[in-house]
């Protein structure tokens, strides 16, 4: 190795780092000024639509080696650090640590935020509702298992807002302290994870082995790590956290297994130009109510992207997503016309990765 060459390059990196540090501190100073303005007006510190606008703009003007994912990872961390210096805010997620919801939360709020692991979806809503946490992260649907009933019930029960969606590609691993699959006597996992990995279990003759459903896949890894002749279907991080050897990666039946999460909070987003809105609708008990509703949306040129029916206390309600923001001109009229039957859950930036 050319020692001089290396030294020169390292000196160059040192001065770039000094420059970066100076610029990031300068940026923090400006964020602080924005924070002061927001404190006066009572506005929310976190503005997902503004953060997206910054990342989109940087991606368009980018000519270097960084791709969108890298720009996003770097800048989301910078934003999260700025916000936390401005006002530290808790993020409550469906635990335990290492769960897919935890991964979704960290992807959005970065390494510097303070996280609280909560054992139930209702507990997360309560935490945000009582202002113990500013943000809550909950799963809403999975591409193989459909909608998460507890989340719909809580969206109906509490008056909190969806402020962002996150879609994660879900991969399961098969982990065990046993070297031989044939020696495994018991498998721990979450009921929906067993369902998502049926073919794998059958292919390895594991469908006859006792399957023990428990509340989380990370807890499954914890149990399997302690108990000989047992295994877990769990996230990669869950196995790593519990020092449980991974025997197989990506064991899910479908190769596009995705989960969508909502971030809930107590404020509403401004329009970003690329929004989605979620609503709950309880139709009056009269003929044609649903048709009339759908026709109104169609006539206003609004694209419904999802419609799922769901039973709450014996009544059928619909969970609906559509393109657009609740303050868009063509959306406002419809929401006003049907205001007695609609509950607006929130307008938020539409993710590129979709379910
Ligand atoms: C600085 C602001 O507040 C927060 C921090 C941002 C940033 O660091 O650029 C962007 C949006 C907000 O989440 C703002 O709203 O402009």
Short mmCIF file of C-alpha atoms and ligand atoms in Angstrom, two decimals:
data_model
loop_
_atom_site.label_atom_id
_atom_site.label_comp_id
_atom_site.label_asym_id
_atom_site.label_seq_id
_atom_site.Cartn_x
_atom_site.Cartn_y
_atom_site.Cartn_z
CA UNK A 1 0.00 0.00 0.00
CA UNK A 2 1.20 3.49 -0.80
CA UNK A 3 1.37 5.05 2.72
CA UNK A 4 1.62 8.58 1.32
CA UNK A 5 -1.42 8.10 -0.89
CA UNK A 6 -3.44 6.77 2.06
CA UNK A 7 -2.36 9.63 4.30
CA UNK A 8 -3.34 12.20 1.67
CA UNK A 9 -6.77 10.63 1.20
CA UNK A 10 -7.33 10.47 4.96
CA UNK A 11 -6.37 14.12 5.33
CA UNK A 12 -8.85 14.94 2.60
CA UNK A 13 -11.58 12.98 4.43
CA UNK A 14 -10.72 14.78 7.68
CA UNK A 15 -11.26 18.18 6.13
CA UNK A 16 -14.50 17.05 4.41
CA UNK A 17 -15.74 15.78 7.81
CA UNK A 18 -14.88 19.10 9.43
CA UNK A 19 -16.82 20.89 6.72
CA UNK A 20 -19.78 18.48 7.13
CA UNK A 21 -19.80 18.98 10.90
CA UNK A 22 -19.79 22.76 10.46
CA UNK A 23 -22.63 22.62 7.91
CA UNK A 24 -24.75 20.21 9.97
CA UNK A 25 -24.35 22.46 13.02
CA UNK A 26 -25.36 25.44 10.88
CA UNK A 27 -28.39 23.45 9.72
CA UNK A 28 -29.31 22.64 13.34
CA UNK A 29 -29.22 26.35 14.10
CA UNK A 30 -31.78 27.04 11.34
CA UNK A 31 -33.97 24.11 12.48
CA UNK A 32 -33.87 25.65 15.95
CA UNK A 33 -35.21 28.92 14.52
CA UNK A 34 -38.03 26.99 12.80
CA UNK A 35 -38.68 25.30 16.16
CA UNK A 36 -39.02 28.70 17.86
CA UNK A 37 -41.54 29.83 15.22
CA UNK A 38 -43.49 26.58 15.61
CA UNK A 39 -43.52 26.92 19.40
CA UNK A 40 -45.10 30.38 18.99
CA UNK A 41 -47.74 29.20 16.55
CA UNK A 42 -48.37 25.86 18.28
CA UNK A 43 -47.43 23.94 15.09
CA UNK A 44 -46.15 20.34 15.14
CA UNK A 45 -42.37 19.87 15.11
CA UNK A 46 -42.49 16.79 12.86
CA UNK A 47 -43.64 17.54 9.29
CA UNK A 48 -43.41 14.34 7.23
CA UNK A 49 -44.60 16.09 4.06
CA UNK A 50 -41.80 18.67 4.33
CA UNK A 51 -39.20 15.96 4.95
CA UNK A 52 -40.38 14.11 1.86
CA UNK A 53 -40.18 17.31 -0.19
CA UNK A 54 -36.54 17.77 0.89
CA UNK A 55 -35.59 14.16 0.03
CA UNK A 56 -37.38 14.37 -3.37
CA UNK A 57 -35.57 17.60 -4.21
CA UNK A 58 -32.17 16.22 -3.18
CA UNK A 59 -32.75 13.08 -5.24
CA UNK A 60 -33.61 15.15 -8.34
CA UNK A 61 -30.52 17.33 -8.08
CA UNK A 62 -28.21 14.47 -7.04
CA UNK A 63 -25.38 13.61 -9.44
CA UNK A 64 -23.09 11.64 -7.14
CA UNK A 65 -22.83 8.05 -5.96
CA UNK A 66 -25.68 8.22 -3.44
CA UNK A 67 -28.98 6.58 -4.44
CA UNK A 68 -32.43 7.45 -3.08
CA UNK A 69 -32.27 4.89 -0.25
CA UNK A 70 -28.90 6.28 0.89
CA UNK A 71 -30.07 9.91 0.69
CA UNK A 72 -33.19 8.95 2.62
CA UNK A 73 -31.28 7.06 5.33
CA UNK A 74 -28.81 9.93 5.85
CA UNK A 75 -31.33 12.73 5.85
CA UNK A 76 -34.04 11.00 7.90
CA UNK A 77 -31.36 10.60 10.58
CA UNK A 78 -30.38 14.27 10.32
CA UNK A 79 -34.06 15.31 10.56
CA UNK A 80 -34.67 13.02 13.55
CA UNK A 81 -31.59 14.36 15.36
CA UNK A 82 -32.68 17.96 14.71
CA UNK A 83 -36.18 17.27 15.99
CA UNK A 84 -34.91 15.51 19.10
CA UNK A 85 -32.54 18.32 19.94
CA UNK A 86 -35.45 20.70 19.50
CA UNK A 87 -37.94 18.69 21.52
CA UNK A 88 -37.28 15.06 22.58
CA UNK A 89 -40.43 13.06 21.81
CA UNK A 90 -41.21 9.42 22.60
CA UNK A 91 -42.14 6.90 19.94
CA UNK A 92 -44.34 4.03 21.19
CA UNK A 93 -44.29 0.89 19.05
CA UNK A 94 -45.79 -2.59 19.18
CA UNK A 95 -43.00 -4.54 20.85
CA UNK A 96 -41.02 -6.32 21.86
CA UNK A 97 -37.70 -4.87 20.82
CA UNK A 98 -36.69 -6.17 17.38
CA UNK A 99 -40.30 -6.64 16.17
CA UNK A 100 -41.19 -5.64 12.62
CA UNK A 101 -43.05 -2.65 14.06
CA UNK A 102 -39.85 -1.63 15.86
CA UNK A 103 -38.00 -1.83 12.52
CA UNK A 104 -40.69 0.31 10.88
CA UNK A 105 -40.39 2.86 13.70
CA UNK A 106 -36.60 3.02 13.51
CA UNK A 107 -36.69 3.36 9.74
CA UNK A 108 -38.71 6.53 10.13
CA UNK A 109 -37.45 8.01 13.40
CA UNK A 110 -33.79 7.00 13.26
CA UNK A 111 -31.37 5.75 15.89
CA UNK A 112 -31.45 8.83 18.13
CA UNK A 113 -35.16 8.87 19.01
CA UNK A 114 -36.38 7.49 22.30
CA UNK A 115 -38.52 4.40 21.85
CA UNK A 116 -41.03 2.77 24.16
CA UNK A 117 -41.99 -0.85 23.55
CA UNK A 118 -45.70 -1.50 24.28
CA UNK A 119 -47.34 -4.92 24.40
CA UNK A 120 -50.71 -4.12 22.80
CA UNK A 121 -52.13 -1.97 20.02
CA UNK A 122 -54.66 -0.41 22.38
CA UNK A 123 -51.78 0.38 24.76
CA UNK A 124 -50.02 2.34 22.00
CA UNK A 125 -53.11 4.41 21.25
CA UNK A 126 -53.53 5.07 24.98
CA UNK A 127 -49.89 6.14 25.28
CA UNK A 128 -50.31 8.71 22.48
CA UNK A 129 -53.76 9.77 23.64
CA UNK A 130 -52.49 10.52 27.15
CA UNK A 131 -49.46 12.35 25.62
CA UNK A 132 -46.90 9.98 27.17
CA UNK A 133 -45.70 9.41 23.61
CA UNK A 134 -45.90 11.84 20.71
CA UNK A 135 -45.98 9.08 18.09
CA UNK A 136 -47.33 5.55 17.93
CA UNK A 137 -46.38 2.91 15.35
CA UNK A 138 -48.89 0.11 14.67
CA UNK A 139 -49.38 -2.50 11.94
CA UNK A 140 -52.51 -1.99 9.80
CA UNK A 141 -52.37 -4.77 7.22
CA UNK A 142 -50.28 -7.57 5.81
CA UNK A 143 -50.37 -8.68 2.18
CA UNK A 144 -51.03 -12.32 3.17
CA UNK A 145 -53.18 -11.91 6.31
CA UNK A 146 -55.24 -8.80 5.60
CA UNK A 147 -56.29 -6.03 7.93
CA UNK A 148 -55.32 -5.82 11.63
CA UNK A 149 -58.63 -5.69 13.50
CA UNK A 150 -57.24 -4.17 16.73
CA UNK A 151 -55.83 -1.22 14.81
CA UNK A 152 -59.13 -0.53 13.03
CA UNK A 153 -60.99 -0.72 16.37
CA UNK A 154 -58.57 1.73 17.98
CA UNK A 155 -58.69 4.14 15.02
CA UNK A 156 -62.45 4.09 15.49
CA UNK A 157 -62.30 4.50 19.27
CA UNK A 158 -59.64 7.21 19.68
CA UNK A 159 -59.47 10.64 18.07
CA UNK A 160 -55.88 10.39 16.90
CA UNK A 161 -54.57 11.04 13.39
CA UNK A 162 -52.63 8.89 10.96
CA UNK A 163 -49.68 11.10 10.02
CA UNK A 164 -47.63 8.64 7.94
CA UNK A 165 -47.60 5.14 6.48
CA UNK A 166 -44.58 2.84 6.25
CA UNK A 167 -44.51 -0.32 4.12
CA UNK A 168 -41.91 -2.97 4.97
CA UNK A 169 -40.95 -6.08 3.04
CA UNK A 170 -41.37 -8.83 5.61
CA UNK A 171 -38.88 -11.67 5.71
CA UNK A 172 -38.92 -14.49 8.24
CA UNK A 173 -36.01 -16.64 9.32
CA UNK A 174 -35.99 -20.12 10.81
CA UNK A 175 -33.68 -20.17 13.81
CA UNK A 176 -32.70 -22.84 16.30
CA UNK A 177 -29.86 -24.08 18.46
CA UNK A 178 -30.40 -27.54 16.87
CA UNK A 179 -28.08 -28.32 13.95
CA UNK A 180 -30.49 -30.86 12.50
CA UNK A 181 -34.03 -29.93 11.53
CA UNK A 182 -35.17 -33.51 12.32
CA UNK A 183 -34.30 -33.03 16.01
CA UNK A 184 -36.69 -30.11 16.46
CA UNK A 185 -39.64 -30.93 18.73
CA UNK A 186 -41.39 -27.56 18.99
CA UNK A 187 -41.63 -24.33 16.97
CA UNK A 188 -42.53 -20.95 18.46
CA UNK A 189 -43.94 -18.07 16.46
CA UNK A 190 -46.86 -15.75 15.95
CA UNK A 191 -49.98 -17.35 14.43
CA UNK A 192 -49.80 -15.22 11.28
CA UNK A 193 -46.11 -16.03 10.79
CA UNK A 194 -46.88 -19.78 10.85
CA UNK A 195 -49.48 -19.13 8.15
CA UNK A 196 -47.03 -17.16 6.04
CA UNK A 197 -44.48 -19.99 6.09
CA UNK A 198 -46.67 -23.08 5.50
CA UNK A 199 -44.87 -24.30 2.38
CA UNK A 200 -41.48 -24.05 4.04
CA UNK A 201 -42.71 -26.07 7.04
CA UNK A 202 -44.20 -28.74 4.74
CA UNK A 203 -41.07 -28.93 2.58
CA UNK A 204 -38.90 -29.65 5.60
CA UNK A 205 -41.34 -32.12 7.18
CA UNK A 206 -41.98 -29.65 10.01
CA UNK A 207 -45.74 -29.36 9.57
CA UNK A 208 -46.28 -32.23 12.02
CA UNK A 209 -44.00 -30.72 14.68
CA UNK A 210 -45.81 -28.97 17.55
CA UNK A 211 -46.41 -25.29 16.67
CA UNK A 212 -46.80 -22.97 19.65
CA UNK A 213 -48.39 -19.63 18.77
CA UNK A 214 -47.35 -16.75 21.02
CA UNK A 215 -47.88 -12.99 20.91
CA UNK A 216 -44.71 -11.97 19.08
CA UNK A 217 -42.05 -13.40 16.81
CA UNK A 218 -39.22 -11.81 18.82
CA UNK A 219 -40.50 -13.47 21.99
CA UNK A 220 -40.51 -16.72 19.97
CA UNK A 221 -36.78 -16.25 19.36
CA UNK A 222 -36.21 -15.60 23.08
CA UNK A 223 -38.01 -18.82 24.09
CA UNK A 224 -36.32 -20.93 21.42
CA UNK A 225 -32.91 -19.63 22.49
CA UNK A 226 -33.51 -20.92 26.04
CA UNK A 227 -35.09 -24.25 25.23
CA UNK A 228 -33.21 -27.17 23.62
CA UNK A 229 -34.86 -28.92 20.63
CA UNK A 230 -37.02 -25.92 19.85
CA UNK A 231 -37.01 -23.41 16.98
CA UNK A 232 -38.53 -20.04 16.12
CA UNK A 233 -39.92 -18.39 13.04
CA UNK A 234 -38.83 -14.83 13.65
CA UNK A 235 -37.30 -11.70 12.09
CA UNK A 236 -33.57 -11.73 11.35
CA UNK A 237 -33.04 -9.04 14.04
CA UNK A 238 -35.03 -11.08 16.60
CA UNK A 239 -32.73 -14.09 16.11
CA UNK A 240 -29.61 -11.90 16.30
CA UNK A 241 -30.80 -10.11 19.44
CA UNK A 242 -31.23 -13.47 21.19
CA UNK A 243 -28.05 -15.09 19.82
CA UNK A 244 -30.17 -17.75 18.16
CA UNK A 245 -28.42 -19.34 15.15
CA UNK A 246 -30.26 -18.75 11.85
CA UNK A 247 -30.72 -21.96 9.84
CA UNK A 248 -32.75 -20.54 6.91
CA UNK A 249 -33.45 -16.99 5.70
CA UNK A 250 -36.50 -15.69 3.79
CA UNK A 251 -38.70 -18.71 4.48
CA UNK A 252 -42.01 -16.96 3.71
CA UNK A 253 -44.20 -18.60 1.03
CA UNK A 254 -44.81 -15.44 -0.97
CA UNK A 255 -41.84 -13.45 -2.11
CA UNK A 256 -43.73 -10.16 -1.83
CA UNK A 257 -44.83 -10.45 1.76
CA UNK A 258 -45.37 -6.89 2.98
CA UNK A 259 -46.75 -5.21 6.07
CA UNK A 260 -48.11 -1.69 6.16
CA UNK A 261 -47.79 0.34 9.36
CA UNK A 262 -49.39 3.60 10.45
CA UNK A 263 -47.73 6.31 12.47
CA UNK A 264 -50.32 7.98 14.66
CA UNK A 265 -50.10 11.28 16.50
CA UNK A 266 -52.18 14.24 17.63
CA UNK A 267 -51.82 16.61 14.67
CA UNK A 268 -52.78 16.86 11.01
CA UNK A 269 -50.42 17.10 8.03
CA UNK A 270 -50.48 19.88 5.46
CA UNK A 271 -50.90 18.91 1.77
CA UNK A 272 -47.81 17.52 0.04
CA UNK A 273 -49.15 17.06 -3.50
CA UNK A 274 -48.77 13.28 -3.21
CA UNK A 275 -51.14 12.30 -0.42
CA UNK A 276 -53.43 9.50 0.55
CA UNK A 277 -56.36 9.74 2.99
CA UNK A 278 -57.85 7.01 5.19
CA UNK A 279 -61.44 7.12 6.42
CA UNK A 280 -63.91 4.90 8.28
CA UNK A 281 -67.46 4.90 6.97
CA UNK A 282 -70.61 3.57 8.58
CA UNK A 283 -73.34 3.51 5.95
CA UNK A 284 -76.93 4.33 6.91
CA UNK A 285 -79.26 1.36 6.74
CA UNK A 286 -81.00 2.25 3.47
CA UNK A 287 -80.91 0.92 -0.05
CA UNK A 288 -78.31 2.44 -2.34
CA UNK A 289 -76.27 4.21 0.38
CA UNK A 290 -73.01 2.52 -0.65
CA UNK A 291 -73.63 3.02 -4.38
CA UNK A 292 -74.40 6.71 -3.88
CA UNK A 293 -71.23 7.16 -1.85
CA UNK A 294 -69.03 5.43 -4.42
CA UNK A 295 -70.67 7.37 -7.26
CA UNK A 296 -69.88 10.67 -5.51
CA UNK A 297 -66.23 9.68 -5.29
CA UNK A 298 -66.20 8.63 -8.92
CA UNK A 299 -67.85 11.87 -10.07
CA UNK A 300 -65.24 13.89 -8.19
CA UNK A 301 -62.43 12.02 -9.94
CA UNK A 302 -61.10 10.52 -6.71
CA UNK A 303 -59.28 7.21 -6.97
CA UNK A 304 -60.27 4.77 -4.19
CA UNK A 305 -57.23 2.60 -3.55
CA UNK A 306 -58.64 0.32 -0.85
CA UNK A 307 -62.01 -0.64 0.57
CA UNK A 308 -62.36 -3.24 3.32
CA UNK A 309 -65.41 -4.03 5.39
CA UNK A 310 -65.08 -4.69 9.07
CA UNK A 311 -67.47 -5.47 11.94
CA UNK A 312 -67.39 -3.27 15.06
CA UNK A 313 -69.92 -4.04 17.84
CA UNK A 314 -72.11 -5.88 15.35
CA UNK A 315 -72.13 -2.97 12.86
CA UNK A 316 -70.43 -3.14 9.50
CA UNK A 317 -67.99 -0.31 8.87
CA UNK A 318 -65.73 0.27 5.89
CA UNK A 319 -62.06 1.17 5.98
CA UNK A 320 -61.30 3.18 2.83
CA UNK A 321 -58.12 4.71 1.38
CA UNK A 322 -58.16 7.16 -1.49
CA UNK A 323 -55.67 9.33 -3.34
CA UNK A 324 -55.65 12.95 -2.25
CA UNK A 325 -55.62 15.13 0.86
CA UNK A 326 -58.69 15.96 2.95
CA UNK A 327 -58.16 19.66 2.16
CA UNK A 328 -58.00 19.15 -1.64
CA UNK A 329 -60.89 20.99 -3.31
CA UNK A 330 -62.50 17.88 -4.84
CA UNK A 331 -62.18 15.93 -1.58
CA UNK A 332 -63.54 18.63 0.75
CA UNK A 333 -67.00 18.64 -0.86
CA UNK A 334 -67.48 14.89 -0.51
CA UNK A 335 -66.27 14.79 3.08
CA UNK A 336 -68.69 17.61 3.91
CA UNK A 337 -71.62 15.92 2.14
CA UNK A 338 -71.07 12.61 3.97
CA UNK A 339 -69.79 14.05 7.24
CA UNK A 340 -72.36 12.20 9.36
CA UNK A 341 -71.13 8.80 8.20
CA UNK A 342 -67.39 9.44 7.71
CA UNK A 343 -64.60 9.56 10.25
CA UNK A 344 -61.44 11.03 8.70
CA UNK A 345 -58.44 9.15 10.09
CA UNK A 346 -55.77 11.26 8.44
CA UNK A 347 -54.10 12.48 5.25
CA UNK A 348 -50.46 11.58 4.79
CA UNK A 349 -47.71 11.24 2.21
CA UNK A 350 -48.24 8.21 -0.02
CA UNK A 351 -45.41 5.64 0.21
CA UNK A 352 -43.77 4.45 -3.00
CA UNK A 353 -43.76 0.84 -1.77
CA UNK A 354 -47.43 -0.23 -1.79
CA UNK A 355 -49.38 -3.28 -0.59
C1 LIG B 1 -37.28 22.26 10.30
C2 LIG B 1 -38.53 21.79 10.27
O1 LIG B 1 -38.99 20.82 11.19
C3 LIG B 1 -38.73 19.44 11.12
C4 LIG B 1 -37.34 19.18 10.69
C5 LIG B 1 -37.05 19.22 9.33
C6 LIG B 1 -35.63 19.37 8.86
O2 LIG B 1 -34.71 19.07 9.62
O3 LIG B 1 -35.44 19.86 7.72
C7 LIG B 1 -38.08 19.14 8.39
C8 LIG B 1 -39.39 19.00 8.76
C9 LIG B 1 -39.77 18.84 10.19
O4 LIG B 1 -39.99 17.47 10.47
C10 LIG B 1 -39.51 22.30 9.26
O5 LIG B 1 -40.71 22.06 9.39
O6 LIG B 1 -39.06 22.95 8.30
#
